[in-house]
Short mmCIF file of C-alpha atoms and ligand atoms in Angstrom, two decimals:
data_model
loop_
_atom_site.label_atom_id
_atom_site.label_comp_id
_atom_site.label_asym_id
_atom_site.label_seq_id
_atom_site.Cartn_x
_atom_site.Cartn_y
_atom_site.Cartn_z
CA UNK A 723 14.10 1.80 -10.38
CA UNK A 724 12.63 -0.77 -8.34
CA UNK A 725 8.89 -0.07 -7.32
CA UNK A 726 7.64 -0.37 -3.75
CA UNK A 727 4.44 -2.84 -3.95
CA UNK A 728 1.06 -1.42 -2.58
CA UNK A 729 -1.48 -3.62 -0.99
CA UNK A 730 -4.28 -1.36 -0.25
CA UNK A 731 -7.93 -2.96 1.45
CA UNK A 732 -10.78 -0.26 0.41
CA UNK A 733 -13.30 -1.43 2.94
CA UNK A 734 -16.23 0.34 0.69
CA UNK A 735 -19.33 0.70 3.19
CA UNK A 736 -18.48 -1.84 5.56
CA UNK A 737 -17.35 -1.32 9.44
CA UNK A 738 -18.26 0.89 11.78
CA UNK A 739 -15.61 3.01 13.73
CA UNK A 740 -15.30 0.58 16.55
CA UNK A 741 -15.53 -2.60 13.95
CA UNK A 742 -12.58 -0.47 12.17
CA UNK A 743 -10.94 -0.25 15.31
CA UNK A 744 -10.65 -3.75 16.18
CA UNK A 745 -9.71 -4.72 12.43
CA UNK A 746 -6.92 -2.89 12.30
CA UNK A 747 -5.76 -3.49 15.48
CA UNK A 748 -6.45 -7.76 14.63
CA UNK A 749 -4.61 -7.16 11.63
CA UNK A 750 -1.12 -5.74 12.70
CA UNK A 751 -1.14 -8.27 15.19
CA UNK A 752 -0.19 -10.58 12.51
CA UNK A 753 2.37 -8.39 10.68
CA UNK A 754 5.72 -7.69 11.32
CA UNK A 755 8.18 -5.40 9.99
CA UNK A 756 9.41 -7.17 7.25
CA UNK A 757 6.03 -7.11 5.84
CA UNK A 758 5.91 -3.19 6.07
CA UNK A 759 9.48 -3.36 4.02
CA UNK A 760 8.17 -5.60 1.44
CA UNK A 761 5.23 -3.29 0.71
CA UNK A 762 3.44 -0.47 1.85
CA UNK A 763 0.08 -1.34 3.76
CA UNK A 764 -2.79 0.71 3.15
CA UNK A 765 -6.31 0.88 4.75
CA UNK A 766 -9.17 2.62 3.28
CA UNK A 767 -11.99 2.68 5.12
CA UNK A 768 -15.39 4.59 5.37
CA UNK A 769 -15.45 8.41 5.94
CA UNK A 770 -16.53 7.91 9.60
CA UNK A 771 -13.40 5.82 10.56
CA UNK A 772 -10.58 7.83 9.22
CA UNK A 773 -10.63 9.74 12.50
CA UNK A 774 -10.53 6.74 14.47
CA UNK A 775 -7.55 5.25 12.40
CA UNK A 776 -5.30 8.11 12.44
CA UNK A 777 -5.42 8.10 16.00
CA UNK A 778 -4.58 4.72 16.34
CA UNK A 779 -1.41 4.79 13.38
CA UNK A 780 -0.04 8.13 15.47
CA UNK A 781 -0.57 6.48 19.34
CA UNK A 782 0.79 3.38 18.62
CA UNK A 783 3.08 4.46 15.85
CA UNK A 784 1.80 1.50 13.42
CA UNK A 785 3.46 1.97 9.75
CA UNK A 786 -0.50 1.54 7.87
CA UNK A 787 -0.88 4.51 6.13
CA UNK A 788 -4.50 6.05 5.38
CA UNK A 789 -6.72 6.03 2.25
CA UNK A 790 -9.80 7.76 1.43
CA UNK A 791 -12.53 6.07 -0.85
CA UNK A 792 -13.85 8.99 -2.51
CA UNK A 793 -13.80 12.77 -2.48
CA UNK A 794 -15.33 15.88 -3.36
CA UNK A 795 -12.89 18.47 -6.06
CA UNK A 796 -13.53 21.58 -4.71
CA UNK A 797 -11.48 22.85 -1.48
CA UNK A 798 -14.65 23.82 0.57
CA UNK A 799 -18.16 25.08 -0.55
CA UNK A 800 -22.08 24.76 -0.06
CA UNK A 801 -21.52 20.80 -1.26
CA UNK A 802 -24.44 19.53 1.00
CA UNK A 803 -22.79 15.64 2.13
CA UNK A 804 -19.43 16.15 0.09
CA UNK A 805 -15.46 16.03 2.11
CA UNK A 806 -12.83 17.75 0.44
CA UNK A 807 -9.47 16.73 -0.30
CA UNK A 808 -8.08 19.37 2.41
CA UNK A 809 -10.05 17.84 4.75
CA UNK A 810 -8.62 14.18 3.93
CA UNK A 811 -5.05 15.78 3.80
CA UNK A 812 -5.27 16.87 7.37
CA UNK A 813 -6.40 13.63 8.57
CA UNK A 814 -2.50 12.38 7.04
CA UNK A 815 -5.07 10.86 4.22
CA UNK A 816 -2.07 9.81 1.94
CA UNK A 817 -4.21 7.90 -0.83
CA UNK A 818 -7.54 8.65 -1.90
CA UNK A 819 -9.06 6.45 -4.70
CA UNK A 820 -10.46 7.93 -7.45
CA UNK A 821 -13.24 6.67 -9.93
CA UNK A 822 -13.91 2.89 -8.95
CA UNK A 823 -16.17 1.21 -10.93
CA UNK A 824 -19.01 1.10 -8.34
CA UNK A 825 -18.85 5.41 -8.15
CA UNK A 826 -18.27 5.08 -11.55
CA UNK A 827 -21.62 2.60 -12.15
CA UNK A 828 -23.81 3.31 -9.58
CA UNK A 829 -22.92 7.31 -8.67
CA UNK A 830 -22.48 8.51 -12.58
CA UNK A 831 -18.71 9.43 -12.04
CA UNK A 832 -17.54 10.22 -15.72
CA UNK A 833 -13.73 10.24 -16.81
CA UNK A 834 -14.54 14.00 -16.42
CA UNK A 835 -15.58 14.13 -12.61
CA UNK A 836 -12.99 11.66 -12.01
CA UNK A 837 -10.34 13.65 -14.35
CA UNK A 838 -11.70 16.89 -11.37
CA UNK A 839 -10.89 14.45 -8.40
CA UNK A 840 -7.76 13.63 -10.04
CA UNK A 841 -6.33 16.80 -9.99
CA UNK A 842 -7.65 18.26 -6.80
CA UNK A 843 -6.51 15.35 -4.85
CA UNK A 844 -2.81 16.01 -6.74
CA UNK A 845 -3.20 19.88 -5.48
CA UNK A 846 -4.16 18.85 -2.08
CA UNK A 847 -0.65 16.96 -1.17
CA UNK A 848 -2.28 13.62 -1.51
CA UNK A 849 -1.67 10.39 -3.94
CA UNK A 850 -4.58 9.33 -5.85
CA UNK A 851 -5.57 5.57 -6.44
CA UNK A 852 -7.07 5.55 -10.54
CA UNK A 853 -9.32 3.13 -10.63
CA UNK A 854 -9.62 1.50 -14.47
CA UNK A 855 -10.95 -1.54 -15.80
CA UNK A 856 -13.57 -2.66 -18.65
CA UNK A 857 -16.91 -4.92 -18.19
CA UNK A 858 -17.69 -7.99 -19.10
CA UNK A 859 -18.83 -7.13 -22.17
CA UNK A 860 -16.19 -4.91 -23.11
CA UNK A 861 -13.83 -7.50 -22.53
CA UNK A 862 -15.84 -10.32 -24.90
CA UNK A 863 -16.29 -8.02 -27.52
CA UNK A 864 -12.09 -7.65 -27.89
CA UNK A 865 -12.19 -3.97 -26.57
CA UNK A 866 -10.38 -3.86 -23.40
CA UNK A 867 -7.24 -2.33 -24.35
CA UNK A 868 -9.17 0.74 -25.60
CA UNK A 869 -11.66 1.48 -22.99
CA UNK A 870 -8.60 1.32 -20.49
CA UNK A 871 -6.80 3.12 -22.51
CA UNK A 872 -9.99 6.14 -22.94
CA UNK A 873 -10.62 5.82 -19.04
CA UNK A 874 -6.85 6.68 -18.73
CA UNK A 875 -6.80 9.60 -20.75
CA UNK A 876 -10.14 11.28 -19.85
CA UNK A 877 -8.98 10.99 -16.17
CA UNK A 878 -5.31 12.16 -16.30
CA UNK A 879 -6.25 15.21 -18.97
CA UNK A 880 -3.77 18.34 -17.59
CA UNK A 881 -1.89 16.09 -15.45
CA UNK A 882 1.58 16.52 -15.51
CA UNK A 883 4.27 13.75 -16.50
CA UNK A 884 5.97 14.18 -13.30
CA UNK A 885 2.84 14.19 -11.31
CA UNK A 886 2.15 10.84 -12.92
CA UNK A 887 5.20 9.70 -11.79
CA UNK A 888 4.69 9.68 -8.58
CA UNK A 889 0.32 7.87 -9.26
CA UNK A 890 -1.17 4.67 -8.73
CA UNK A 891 -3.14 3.44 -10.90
CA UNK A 892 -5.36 -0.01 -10.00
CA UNK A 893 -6.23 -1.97 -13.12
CA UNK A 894 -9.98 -3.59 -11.88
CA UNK A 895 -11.91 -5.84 -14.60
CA UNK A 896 -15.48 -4.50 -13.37
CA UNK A 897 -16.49 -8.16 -13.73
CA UNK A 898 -13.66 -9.62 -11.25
CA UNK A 899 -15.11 -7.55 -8.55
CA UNK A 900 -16.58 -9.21 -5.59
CA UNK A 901 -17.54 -11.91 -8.15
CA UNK A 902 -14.77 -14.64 -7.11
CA UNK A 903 -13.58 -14.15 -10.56
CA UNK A 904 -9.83 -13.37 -10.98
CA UNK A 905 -8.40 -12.57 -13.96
CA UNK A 906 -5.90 -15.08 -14.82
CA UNK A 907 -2.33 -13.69 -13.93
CA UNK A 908 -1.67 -13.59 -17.71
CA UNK A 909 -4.17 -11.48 -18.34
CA UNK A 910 -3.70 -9.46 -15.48
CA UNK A 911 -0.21 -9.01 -16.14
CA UNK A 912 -0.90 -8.25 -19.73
CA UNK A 913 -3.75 -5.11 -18.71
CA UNK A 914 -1.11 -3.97 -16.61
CA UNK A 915 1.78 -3.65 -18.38
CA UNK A 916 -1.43 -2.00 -20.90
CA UNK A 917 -1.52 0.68 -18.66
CA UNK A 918 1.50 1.57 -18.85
CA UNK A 919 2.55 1.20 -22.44
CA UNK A 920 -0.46 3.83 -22.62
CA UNK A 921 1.28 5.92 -20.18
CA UNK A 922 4.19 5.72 -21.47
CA UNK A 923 2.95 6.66 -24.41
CA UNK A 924 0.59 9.66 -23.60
CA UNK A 925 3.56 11.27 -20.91
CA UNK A 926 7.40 10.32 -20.62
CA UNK A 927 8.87 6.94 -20.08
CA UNK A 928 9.89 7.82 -17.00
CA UNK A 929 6.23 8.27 -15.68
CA UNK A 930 5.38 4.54 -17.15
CA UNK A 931 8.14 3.34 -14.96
CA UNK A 932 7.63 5.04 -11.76
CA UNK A 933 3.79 4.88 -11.98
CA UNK A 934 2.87 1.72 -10.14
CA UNK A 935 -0.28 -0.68 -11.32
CA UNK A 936 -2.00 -2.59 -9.18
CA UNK A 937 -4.24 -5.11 -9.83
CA UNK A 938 -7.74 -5.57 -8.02
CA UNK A 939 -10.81 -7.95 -8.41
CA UNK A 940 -11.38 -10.88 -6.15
CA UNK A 941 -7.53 -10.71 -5.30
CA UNK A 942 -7.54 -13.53 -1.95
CA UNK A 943 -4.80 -15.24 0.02
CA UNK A 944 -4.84 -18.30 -2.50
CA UNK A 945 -3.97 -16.05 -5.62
CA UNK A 946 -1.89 -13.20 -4.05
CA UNK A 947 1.42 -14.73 -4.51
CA UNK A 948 0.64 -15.89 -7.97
CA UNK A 949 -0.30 -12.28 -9.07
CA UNK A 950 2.12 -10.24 -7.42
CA UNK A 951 5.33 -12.51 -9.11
CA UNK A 952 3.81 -10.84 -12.28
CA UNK A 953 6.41 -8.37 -13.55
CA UNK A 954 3.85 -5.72 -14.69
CA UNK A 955 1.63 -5.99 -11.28
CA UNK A 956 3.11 -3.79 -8.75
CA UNK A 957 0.27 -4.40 -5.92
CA UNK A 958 -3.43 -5.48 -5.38
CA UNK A 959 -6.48 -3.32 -4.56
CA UNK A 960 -8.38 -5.39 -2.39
CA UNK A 961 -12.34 -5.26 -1.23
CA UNK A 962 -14.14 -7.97 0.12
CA UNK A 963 -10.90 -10.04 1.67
CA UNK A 964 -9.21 -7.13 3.11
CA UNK A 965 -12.40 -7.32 5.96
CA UNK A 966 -10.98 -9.99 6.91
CA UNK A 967 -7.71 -9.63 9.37
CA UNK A 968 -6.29 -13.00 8.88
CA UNK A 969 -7.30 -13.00 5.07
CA UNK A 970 -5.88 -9.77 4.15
CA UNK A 971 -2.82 -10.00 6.77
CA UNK A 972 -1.89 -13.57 4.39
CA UNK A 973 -2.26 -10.78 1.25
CA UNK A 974 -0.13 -8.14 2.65
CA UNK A 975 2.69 -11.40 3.68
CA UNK A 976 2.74 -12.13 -0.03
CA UNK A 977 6.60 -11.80 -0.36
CA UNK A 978 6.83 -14.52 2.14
CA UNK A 979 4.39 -17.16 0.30
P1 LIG B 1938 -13.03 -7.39 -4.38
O1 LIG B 1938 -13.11 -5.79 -4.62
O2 LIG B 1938 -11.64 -7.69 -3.89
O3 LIG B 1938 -14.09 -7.67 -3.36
O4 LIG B 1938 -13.30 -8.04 -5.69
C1 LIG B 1938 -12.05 -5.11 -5.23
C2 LIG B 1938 -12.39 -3.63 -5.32
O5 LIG B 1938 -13.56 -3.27 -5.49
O6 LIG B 1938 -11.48 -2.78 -5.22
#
């Protein structure tokens, strides 16, 4: 079964809803349908603009579909600041990422909380993004594999094969991220097809197959094409280049470098 690619640009806290306005409307300027058949597009911008951007995929009928970049497990509650994943579901949130590395190093997200999101944003209708990937140091001291492979199973504990299935899961080298530093596609390629020999493993080989991996750290127009002819590399998460229109518009025309 062939996967769809997924070229998703997680804005994290940049753009305002106007600025988020403008980029989206700069960026499918430059993309045509072909581009939505080659792979699905997905924006995932700040809390504030999802409103905005729904509004502008339903009036002019654009085929981006909507991410979230974080959410709250419980359906409702005195959460002082938090958004559920009801609340994203109504706004036709389709993808909401879950544990990437900055929640994960700066807000003390464990595999446990992110394990929570996980499955709440499952039970809420929507697709969550996993967000995996070792440090530097991790990675020097030979013990990638494994920390990928413990990130994986702390977050997807009591998820079900099928629901796997159906997952995303972005492979992110905490050290490649807004750093400039790609993995080589070797590597990349080799952490992704990791991921899911580990799923494979841990649910059915059907959810390995179906599950699609992308990769994300420093991804740019230059090294797009180059990652995405990787076998194991179904898509590319994308931060600091997917602010740009023309940048991430080259990204999402991949098939056509
Ligand atoms: P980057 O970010 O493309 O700026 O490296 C990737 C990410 O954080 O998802």
């Amino acid at each position: 079964m062939a996967r769809t690619p997924l070229i998703a640009g997680n804005w994290k806290m940049h753009l305002n809803h106007l600025e988020a306005i403008q980029l989206v409307q700069q960026l499918t300027y430059h993309l045509e349908p072909r581009d939505y058949d080659a792979s699905e597009i997905v924006v995932i911008p700040p809390f504030t603009a999802l409103r905005s951007i729904q509004t502008l995929i339903e009036n002019d009928r654009l085929d981006l579909v909507l991410g979230a970049q974080n959410c709250h497990w419980e359906d409702g509650g005195a959460f002082t600041g938090e958004i559920s994943p009801p609340m994203l579901a109504k706004l036709k949130v389709a993808y909401v990422l879950c544990g990437h590395s900055e929640r994960r190093a700066l807000f003390g997200e464990t595999d446990e909380i992110v394990n929570r999101k996980v499955r709440a944003v499952l039970a809420a209708g929507m697709t969550p993004i996993l967000c995996v990937g070792e440090t530097l140091e991790q990675r020097e001291a030979g013990d990638a594999e494994t920390v990928v492979r413990g990130q994986l199973a702390g977050s997807l504990e009591g998820v079900g094969a099928e629901q796997v299935t159906g997952m995303v899961v972005a492979y992110e080298p905490v050290w490649a991220i807004g750093t400039g530093r790609t993995a080589t596609s070797t590597d990349a390629n080799d952490m992704c097809g990791a991921v899911r020999a580990a799923l494979g493993e841990r649910f059915t080989g059907a959810a390995a197959e179906g599950v699609r991996v992308q990769y994300g750290g420093s991804v740019k127009p230059g090294n797009v094409a180059e990652l995405m002819r990787q076998p194991e590399i179904d898509g590319a998460l994308v931060g600091g280049a997917s602010l740009d229109a023309e940048d991430f518009a080259v990204i999402c025309r991949h098939h056509r470098l």
